[in-house]
Amino acid sequence: MLLAAAAPALSANSYYVSLRDCRGKDAEKAVIGCSDLLERFKSRRLDWAYVHLKRGEAFAALGKHDKAVADFGRAISLKERNAAAYFARGAVHAKMSAYPKAIADFTQVVKISPRTADAFHARGRAHAALNRYRQAVADYDRAIAINRRLYRAYYDRGIAQYNVNEYEKAIDSFGTAIRLRPQFADAYYYRGIAYTNVGKFEDAIKNYDQLLRQKPKDSIAYYNRAVAHASLGENEKAIGDFGKAIEFNRQDPMAFQKRGVAYVSLKRFQKAISTFSATSSRHPSTPSEGSPSPLGSIQKAIVDFNHALRLEPGNPLVHFLRGNAYRALRAYRKAIADFDQAIRLNRSYAAAFRDRGHANYSLKRFETAVADFDRALRLRPKDPGTLFTRGSAYAYLDRLAA
């Protein structure tokens, strides 16, 4: 006679292994352990809301957000005032960019537990993600009032204040974040930007100095410090920093463009242009031995503008800048070609019409120059320099006609 096989016993050892795994830090084991408890040990007296919470946290850690949300929902249905489950579900909703749902969950947390600083902070971040910066600041303020050492809340408040143009307040918030966490690189970065926006370039540079001590290969920090140096007229330092930015990121057209502008802005370059314009000689004077060549600065600028245009071919500003560099070298036809391209890309580019007119004037193409000046003045009627040069071109035409 055949005997039916006996069902395997649910051993105490199996139960405790599943319980241990469910509570553990290994997400995959936690999912298996919690699922095992839910499927095989329902007769046990357990806090099943907690089991769903733990499995939801494990699913979230594995990136299985829909399953996590389902488990958190089950935990809430089993235990209505479940602040931990609401918070965890809100965090997952935020990761899924479901910010209104995240805000609703975090709101439930602060209703259940009004002194939960992390919930106010997280709700503020969700508001900020929806560009509700004023509401975000209000939530960060409440988080900070509960926990004044919550350095990340000060930092996030600074970002929100920056985004509503409250730069001085943002500087204060970033400063507090830095005092609480002196190696907070991102806070130095954004405080540097805020200082730049209020014209405190020396303070901006000090922040980027601190940042670069921590991140010596941060191309953006070098770029931003270069902008601050250029704003102070420290073009040699700016060129050095743009060079470092390019060294660590050769795909950034703005670094090449800005370094080109810095070369153009060097005082010796401006002096070279003035000397060039004043002399009727076909050849520039030779610089004294050992002195930097002003024309070398112009040529370096052109090299950078070339790089910028290879990375970003349709940029009218770079064509305009390169055109003026060629004009300073008296390469007027090359300058005109760049101004032509700038105008093709932007038909309302008054400065490009004006400077093309100057290049045509230099080539003694006075009628063409007048046409360019006319077009520039239609776009910008009260430009005194354009009016003056157009008048000079008319005078030459009158002489030629006489």
Short mmCIF file of C-alpha atoms in Angstrom, two decimals:
data_model
loop_
_atom_site.label_atom_id
_atom_site.label_comp_id
_atom_site.label_asym_id
_atom_site.label_seq_id
_atom_site.Cartn_x
_atom_site.Cartn_y
_atom_site.Cartn_z
CA MET A 1 0.00 0.00 0.00
CA LEU A 2 1.30 3.49 -0.94
CA LEU A 3 1.52 6.06 1.82
CA ALA A 4 1.02 9.78 1.12
CA ALA A 5 4.16 11.83 1.51
CA ALA A 6 4.14 13.96 4.63
CA ALA A 7 4.20 17.77 4.19
CA PRO A 8 7.48 19.35 5.34
CA ALA A 9 7.27 20.86 8.80
CA LEU A 10 7.64 24.61 9.24
CA SER A 11 10.70 24.54 11.44
CA ALA A 12 11.46 27.17 14.03
CA ASN A 13 14.90 27.51 12.51
CA SER A 14 13.43 28.40 9.09
CA TYR A 15 11.18 31.02 10.71
CA TYR A 16 14.05 32.75 12.53
CA VAL A 17 16.25 32.73 9.43
CA SER A 18 13.47 34.44 7.45
CA LEU A 19 12.89 36.93 10.28
CA ARG A 20 16.60 37.73 10.46
CA ASP A 21 16.89 38.20 6.68
CA CYS A 22 13.75 40.37 6.57
CA ARG A 23 15.30 42.74 9.13
CA GLY A 24 18.78 42.60 7.57
CA LYS A 25 20.68 45.05 5.36
CA ASP A 26 21.06 42.74 2.36
CA ALA A 27 18.15 43.89 0.15
CA GLU A 28 17.82 40.69 -1.89
CA LYS A 29 17.82 38.50 1.23
CA ALA A 30 15.38 40.92 2.88
CA VAL A 31 12.89 40.52 0.02
CA ILE A 32 13.16 36.70 0.24
CA GLY A 33 12.95 36.68 4.02
CA CYS A 34 9.98 39.04 4.29
CA SER A 35 8.17 37.24 1.44
CA ASP A 36 8.76 33.93 3.20
CA LEU A 37 7.22 35.29 6.40
CA LEU A 38 4.21 36.63 4.50
CA GLU A 39 3.65 33.39 2.59
CA ARG A 40 4.49 30.65 5.11
CA PHE A 41 4.16 32.05 8.60
CA LYS A 42 0.88 33.99 8.56
CA SER A 43 -0.21 32.14 11.71
CA ARG A 44 2.56 33.80 13.73
CA ARG A 45 1.82 36.85 15.81
CA LEU A 46 3.97 39.38 13.97
CA ASP A 47 3.75 43.09 13.22
CA TRP A 48 2.78 42.53 9.60
CA ALA A 49 2.82 46.27 8.85
CA TYR A 50 6.49 46.21 9.82
CA VAL A 51 7.17 43.23 7.55
CA HIS A 52 5.62 45.06 4.57
CA LEU A 53 7.62 48.16 5.52
CA LYS A 54 10.89 46.20 5.55
CA ARG A 55 10.12 44.48 2.25
CA GLY A 56 9.18 47.82 0.73
CA GLU A 57 12.50 49.29 1.85
CA ALA A 58 14.31 46.32 0.29
CA PHE A 59 12.41 46.72 -3.00
CA ALA A 60 13.26 50.43 -2.97
CA ALA A 61 16.96 49.66 -2.45
CA LEU A 62 16.80 47.33 -5.47
CA GLY A 63 15.15 50.03 -7.61
CA LYS A 64 11.83 48.18 -7.79
CA HIS A 65 9.84 51.28 -6.98
CA ASP A 66 6.34 50.10 -7.92
CA LYS A 67 6.64 47.06 -5.67
CA ALA A 68 8.04 49.25 -2.89
CA VAL A 69 5.10 51.66 -3.14
CA ALA A 70 2.67 48.72 -3.01
CA ASP A 71 4.29 47.36 0.16
CA PHE A 72 4.33 50.76 1.85
CA GLY A 73 0.65 51.16 0.98
CA ARG A 74 -0.10 47.78 2.55
CA ALA A 75 1.85 48.78 5.67
CA ILE A 76 -0.23 51.97 5.93
CA SER A 77 -3.50 50.05 5.49
CA LEU A 78 -2.51 47.74 8.35
CA LYS A 79 -1.34 50.59 10.57
CA GLU A 80 -2.95 53.90 9.62
CA ARG A 81 -0.71 56.28 11.58
CA ASN A 82 2.44 54.74 10.15
CA ALA A 83 4.82 57.67 9.86
CA ALA A 84 7.75 55.47 8.80
CA ALA A 85 5.78 53.96 5.91
CA TYR A 86 4.50 57.37 4.76
CA PHE A 87 8.06 58.75 4.84
CA ALA A 88 9.49 55.77 2.97
CA ARG A 89 6.75 55.94 0.34
CA GLY A 90 7.29 59.68 -0.04
CA ALA A 91 11.00 59.10 -0.62
CA VAL A 92 10.24 56.55 -3.35
CA HIS A 93 7.65 58.84 -4.96
CA ALA A 94 10.33 61.55 -5.04
CA LYS A 95 12.78 59.16 -6.75
CA MET A 96 10.05 58.43 -9.31
CA SER A 97 9.61 62.22 -9.84
CA ALA A 98 6.03 61.89 -8.55
CA TYR A 99 6.54 65.01 -6.47
CA PRO A 100 2.88 65.85 -5.65
CA LYS A 101 2.45 62.33 -4.25
CA ALA A 102 5.72 62.71 -2.32
CA ILE A 103 4.49 66.00 -0.84
CA ALA A 104 1.21 64.34 0.22
CA ASP A 105 3.13 61.54 1.97
CA PHE A 106 5.54 63.87 3.78
CA THR A 107 2.57 66.00 4.85
CA GLN A 108 1.06 62.91 6.48
CA VAL A 109 4.33 62.33 8.33
CA VAL A 110 4.36 65.82 9.87
CA LYS A 111 0.70 65.47 10.83
CA ILE A 112 1.49 62.25 12.70
CA SER A 113 4.85 63.44 14.03
CA PRO A 114 5.08 67.27 13.84
CA ARG A 115 8.71 67.43 14.94
CA THR A 116 10.14 65.25 12.19
CA ALA A 117 12.77 67.56 10.70
CA ASP A 118 13.64 65.12 7.92
CA ALA A 119 10.04 65.13 6.67
CA PHE A 120 9.94 68.93 6.41
CA HIS A 121 13.32 68.83 4.68
CA ALA A 122 12.20 66.15 2.22
CA ARG A 123 8.94 67.98 1.50
CA GLY A 124 10.95 71.13 0.83
CA ARG A 125 13.07 69.26 -1.70
CA ALA A 126 9.92 68.01 -3.44
CA HIS A 127 8.55 71.58 -3.61
CA ALA A 128 11.89 72.75 -5.03
CA ALA A 129 11.74 70.04 -7.71
CA LEU A 130 8.43 71.62 -8.80
CA ASN A 131 10.06 75.10 -8.80
CA ARG A 132 8.00 76.09 -5.75
CA TYR A 133 11.00 77.72 -4.15
CA ARG A 134 9.14 79.90 -1.61
CA GLN A 135 7.30 76.86 -0.25
CA ALA A 136 10.57 74.96 -0.22
CA VAL A 137 12.24 77.69 1.86
CA ALA A 138 9.34 77.62 4.34
CA ASP A 139 9.80 73.87 4.79
CA TYR A 140 13.57 74.15 5.13
CA ASP A 141 13.03 76.84 7.78
CA ARG A 142 10.79 74.47 9.75
CA ALA A 143 13.28 71.63 9.44
CA ILE A 144 16.08 73.90 10.69
CA ALA A 145 13.96 75.17 13.58
CA ILE A 146 13.62 71.56 14.77
CA ASN A 147 17.23 70.53 14.08
CA ARG A 148 19.74 73.37 13.76
CA ARG A 149 22.53 70.97 12.82
CA LEU A 150 20.78 69.70 9.69
CA TYR A 151 23.49 71.06 7.40
CA ARG A 152 21.90 69.72 4.22
CA ALA A 153 18.73 71.73 4.91
CA TYR A 154 20.78 74.95 5.07
CA TYR A 155 22.41 74.02 1.76
CA ASP A 156 19.08 73.23 0.07
CA ARG A 157 17.62 76.46 1.44
CA GLY A 158 20.54 78.31 -0.12
CA ILE A 159 19.79 76.73 -3.50
CA ALA A 160 16.11 77.74 -3.24
CA GLN A 161 17.02 81.29 -2.19
CA TYR A 162 19.47 81.53 -5.07
CA ASN A 163 16.73 80.48 -7.48
CA VAL A 164 14.51 83.39 -6.36
CA ASN A 165 17.49 85.81 -6.71
CA GLU A 166 17.95 86.23 -2.94
CA TYR A 167 21.70 85.92 -3.28
CA GLU A 168 22.72 87.44 0.07
CA LYS A 169 20.37 85.10 1.94
CA ALA A 170 21.70 82.20 -0.10
CA ILE A 171 25.27 83.17 0.85
CA ASP A 172 24.30 83.08 4.54
CA SER A 173 22.64 79.67 4.17
CA PHE A 174 25.64 78.19 2.35
CA GLY A 175 27.89 79.71 5.01
CA THR A 176 26.02 77.94 7.80
CA ALA A 177 26.16 74.65 5.89
CA ILE A 178 29.93 75.10 5.58
CA ARG A 179 30.36 75.91 9.28
CA LEU A 180 28.50 72.70 10.14
CA ARG A 181 30.39 70.67 7.54
CA PRO A 182 33.64 72.42 6.55
CA GLN A 183 34.44 69.99 3.70
CA PHE A 184 31.09 70.50 1.99
CA ALA A 185 32.40 71.07 -1.55
CA ASP A 186 29.02 71.75 -3.19
CA ALA A 187 28.27 74.52 -0.69
CA TYR A 188 31.54 76.27 -1.61
CA TYR A 189 30.65 75.89 -5.28
CA TYR A 190 27.21 77.51 -5.01
CA ARG A 191 28.34 80.17 -2.56
CA GLY A 192 30.99 81.11 -5.13
CA ILE A 193 28.29 81.50 -7.78
CA ALA A 194 26.15 83.58 -5.41
CA TYR A 195 29.10 85.86 -4.61
CA THR A 196 29.68 86.30 -8.36
CA ASN A 197 26.05 87.32 -8.82
CA VAL A 198 26.37 90.13 -6.25
CA GLY A 199 29.69 91.30 -7.69
CA LYS A 200 31.87 90.04 -4.81
CA PHE A 201 34.42 88.44 -7.08
CA GLU A 202 37.25 88.22 -4.52
CA ASP A 203 34.97 86.24 -2.19
CA ALA A 204 33.90 84.04 -5.10
CA ILE A 205 37.55 83.27 -5.86
CA LYS A 206 38.20 82.31 -2.22
CA ASN A 207 35.32 79.83 -2.38
CA TYR A 208 36.62 78.26 -5.57
CA ASP A 209 40.08 78.07 -3.97
CA GLN A 210 38.56 76.01 -1.14
CA LEU A 211 36.63 73.84 -3.58
CA LEU A 212 39.68 73.14 -5.73
CA ARG A 213 41.67 72.02 -2.69
CA GLN A 214 39.09 69.25 -2.36
CA LYS A 215 38.49 68.66 -6.07
CA PRO A 216 41.68 69.63 -7.91
CA LYS A 217 40.38 68.38 -11.26
CA ASP A 218 36.97 70.11 -11.20
CA SER A 219 36.77 71.81 -14.59
CA ILE A 220 33.66 73.81 -13.68
CA ALA A 221 35.33 75.26 -10.59
CA TYR A 222 38.30 76.39 -12.69
CA TYR A 223 35.92 77.86 -15.26
CA ASN A 224 33.93 79.79 -12.64
CA ARG A 225 37.08 81.05 -10.91
CA ALA A 226 38.36 82.20 -14.30
CA VAL A 227 35.14 84.16 -14.86
CA ALA A 228 35.62 85.86 -11.47
CA HIS A 229 39.25 86.74 -12.30
CA ALA A 230 38.15 88.12 -15.69
CA SER A 231 35.48 90.22 -13.97
CA LEU A 232 38.26 91.80 -11.87
CA GLY A 233 40.33 92.46 -14.99
CA GLU A 234 42.82 89.77 -13.95
CA ASN A 235 43.00 88.35 -17.44
CA GLU A 236 46.31 86.51 -17.06
CA LYS A 237 44.89 84.57 -14.10
CA ALA A 238 41.65 84.02 -16.01
CA ILE A 239 43.57 82.59 -18.97
CA GLY A 240 45.39 80.21 -16.62
CA ASP A 241 42.13 78.99 -15.07
CA PHE A 242 40.36 78.63 -18.42
CA GLY A 243 43.38 76.58 -19.49
CA LYS A 244 42.91 74.24 -16.50
CA ALA A 245 39.19 73.97 -17.26
CA ILE A 246 40.05 72.97 -20.83
CA GLU A 247 42.70 70.51 -19.61
CA PHE A 248 40.07 68.61 -17.61
CA ASN A 249 37.20 69.00 -20.11
CA ARG A 250 38.13 69.61 -23.72
CA GLN A 251 34.49 69.32 -24.82
CA ASP A 252 33.34 72.61 -23.27
CA PRO A 253 33.06 75.26 -26.01
CA MET A 254 32.46 78.02 -23.46
CA ALA A 255 35.90 77.55 -21.89
CA PHE A 256 37.59 78.04 -25.27
CA GLN A 257 35.32 80.98 -26.05
CA LYS A 258 35.90 82.70 -22.72
CA ARG A 259 39.65 82.14 -22.84
CA GLY A 260 39.65 83.70 -26.29
CA VAL A 261 37.81 86.71 -24.86
CA ALA A 262 40.35 86.90 -22.03
CA TYR A 263 43.18 86.99 -24.56
CA VAL A 264 41.32 89.73 -26.39
CA SER A 265 40.88 91.65 -23.13
CA LEU A 266 44.56 91.76 -22.17
CA LYS A 267 45.77 95.35 -21.84
CA ARG A 268 48.67 94.67 -24.16
CA PHE A 269 46.15 93.48 -26.75
CA GLN A 270 44.09 96.65 -26.43
CA LYS A 271 47.29 98.66 -26.77
CA ALA A 272 48.17 96.66 -29.88
CA ILE A 273 44.82 97.50 -31.46
CA SER A 274 45.29 101.19 -30.72
CA THR A 275 48.81 101.11 -32.19
CA PHE A 276 47.56 99.22 -35.22
CA SER A 277 44.76 101.73 -35.80
CA ALA A 278 46.99 104.78 -35.37
CA THR A 279 49.78 103.81 -37.75
CA SER A 280 49.61 103.81 -41.53
CA SER A 281 52.49 101.34 -41.71
CA ARG A 282 51.67 98.04 -43.36
CA HIS A 283 53.65 96.14 -40.71
CA PRO A 284 53.29 96.38 -36.92
CA SER A 285 56.22 97.50 -34.85
CA THR A 286 58.26 94.69 -33.34
CA PRO A 287 57.82 94.27 -29.57
CA SER A 288 60.88 94.78 -27.41
CA GLU A 289 62.94 91.66 -26.82
CA GLY A 290 61.59 89.50 -24.00
CA SER A 291 58.19 91.22 -23.92
CA PRO A 292 55.05 89.21 -24.72
CA SER A 293 53.79 89.74 -28.25
CA PRO A 294 50.40 91.50 -28.37
CA LEU A 295 49.72 89.83 -31.69
CA GLY A 296 50.45 86.50 -30.06
CA SER A 297 47.53 87.11 -27.72
CA ILE A 298 45.25 87.76 -30.67
CA GLN A 299 46.40 84.63 -32.46
CA LYS A 300 45.89 82.55 -29.29
CA ALA A 301 42.39 84.00 -29.08
CA ILE A 302 41.70 82.89 -32.65
CA VAL A 303 42.94 79.36 -31.88
CA ASP A 304 40.50 79.21 -28.95
CA PHE A 305 37.63 80.55 -31.05
CA ASN A 306 38.43 77.89 -33.66
CA HIS A 307 38.15 75.19 -30.98
CA ALA A 308 34.89 76.69 -29.72
CA LEU A 309 33.40 76.64 -33.21
CA ARG A 310 34.40 73.03 -33.79
CA LEU A 311 32.52 72.12 -30.62
CA GLU A 312 29.59 74.47 -31.28
CA PRO A 313 29.49 75.36 -34.99
CA GLY A 314 26.32 77.46 -34.98
CA ASN A 315 27.30 80.03 -32.36
CA PRO A 316 27.02 83.57 -33.81
CA LEU A 317 28.82 85.15 -30.85
CA VAL A 318 31.99 83.13 -31.44
CA HIS A 319 31.98 84.09 -35.15
CA PHE A 320 31.57 87.72 -34.06
CA LEU A 321 34.45 87.47 -31.58
CA ARG A 322 36.74 85.75 -34.06
CA GLY A 323 35.81 88.34 -36.66
CA ASN A 324 36.99 91.11 -34.36
CA ALA A 325 40.21 89.23 -33.60
CA TYR A 326 40.87 89.00 -37.36
CA ARG A 327 40.01 92.67 -37.69
CA ALA A 328 42.62 93.51 -35.04
CA LEU A 329 45.15 91.59 -37.15
CA ARG A 330 44.02 93.57 -40.21
CA ALA A 331 42.81 90.32 -41.80
CA TYR A 332 39.70 92.19 -42.91
CA ARG A 333 38.41 89.67 -45.46
CA LYS A 334 38.55 86.87 -42.89
CA ALA A 335 36.85 89.21 -40.43
CA ILE A 336 34.07 89.93 -42.94
CA ALA A 337 33.57 86.20 -43.55
CA ASP A 338 33.01 85.70 -39.81
CA PHE A 339 30.68 88.69 -39.54
CA ASP A 340 28.75 87.31 -42.55
CA GLN A 341 28.30 84.00 -40.74
CA ALA A 342 27.27 85.71 -37.48
CA ILE A 343 24.62 87.66 -39.41
CA ARG A 344 23.38 84.55 -41.23
CA LEU A 345 22.87 82.92 -37.82
CA ASN A 346 21.29 86.03 -36.28
CA ARG A 347 19.73 88.55 -38.65
CA SER A 348 19.23 91.04 -35.80
CA TYR A 349 22.91 91.13 -34.75
CA ALA A 350 23.46 94.90 -34.77
CA ALA A 351 27.07 94.70 -33.56
CA ALA A 352 27.96 92.28 -36.37
CA PHE A 353 26.56 94.68 -39.01
CA ARG A 354 28.44 97.54 -37.33
CA ASP A 355 31.78 95.74 -37.18
CA ARG A 356 31.41 94.36 -40.69
CA GLY A 357 30.94 97.98 -41.67
CA HIS A 358 34.21 98.86 -39.90
CA ALA A 359 36.02 96.06 -41.78
CA ASN A 360 34.59 97.24 -45.12
CA TYR A 361 35.56 100.81 -44.20
CA SER A 362 39.15 99.65 -43.58
CA LEU A 363 39.14 98.07 -47.06
CA LYS A 364 37.89 101.41 -48.44
CA ARG A 365 34.61 99.80 -49.51
CA PHE A 366 32.76 102.87 -48.35
CA GLU A 367 29.39 102.22 -50.02
CA THR A 368 29.26 98.70 -48.59
CA ALA A 369 30.32 100.09 -45.21
CA VAL A 370 27.52 102.67 -45.30
CA ALA A 371 24.99 99.92 -46.09
CA ASP A 372 26.24 97.94 -43.06
CA PHE A 373 26.09 100.99 -40.81
CA ASP A 374 22.56 101.73 -42.04
CA ARG A 375 21.47 98.23 -41.12
CA ALA A 376 23.16 98.45 -37.70
CA LEU A 377 21.47 101.79 -37.00
CA ARG A 378 18.04 100.44 -37.92
CA LEU A 379 18.57 97.82 -35.20
CA ARG A 380 20.28 100.18 -32.75
CA PRO A 381 19.45 103.79 -33.77
CA LYS A 382 21.42 105.73 -31.15
CA ASP A 383 24.87 104.13 -31.39
CA PRO A 384 27.21 107.16 -31.51
CA GLY A 385 30.23 105.18 -32.78
CA THR A 386 28.28 103.84 -35.74
CA LEU A 387 26.89 107.29 -36.57
CA PHE A 388 30.38 108.80 -36.44
CA THR A 389 31.98 106.15 -38.69
CA ARG A 390 29.08 106.28 -41.15
CA GLY A 391 29.63 110.05 -41.34
CA SER A 392 33.31 109.45 -42.12
CA ALA A 393 32.35 106.99 -44.86
CA TYR A 394 29.97 109.56 -46.39
CA ALA A 395 32.81 112.12 -46.31
CA TYR A 396 35.10 109.75 -48.23
CA LEU A 397 32.35 109.09 -50.78
CA ASP A 398 31.87 112.85 -51.25
CA ARG A 399 35.60 113.28 -51.87
CA LEU A 400 35.61 110.45 -54.37
CA ALA A 401 32.64 112.00 -56.16
CA ALA A 402 34.23 115.47 -56.28
#
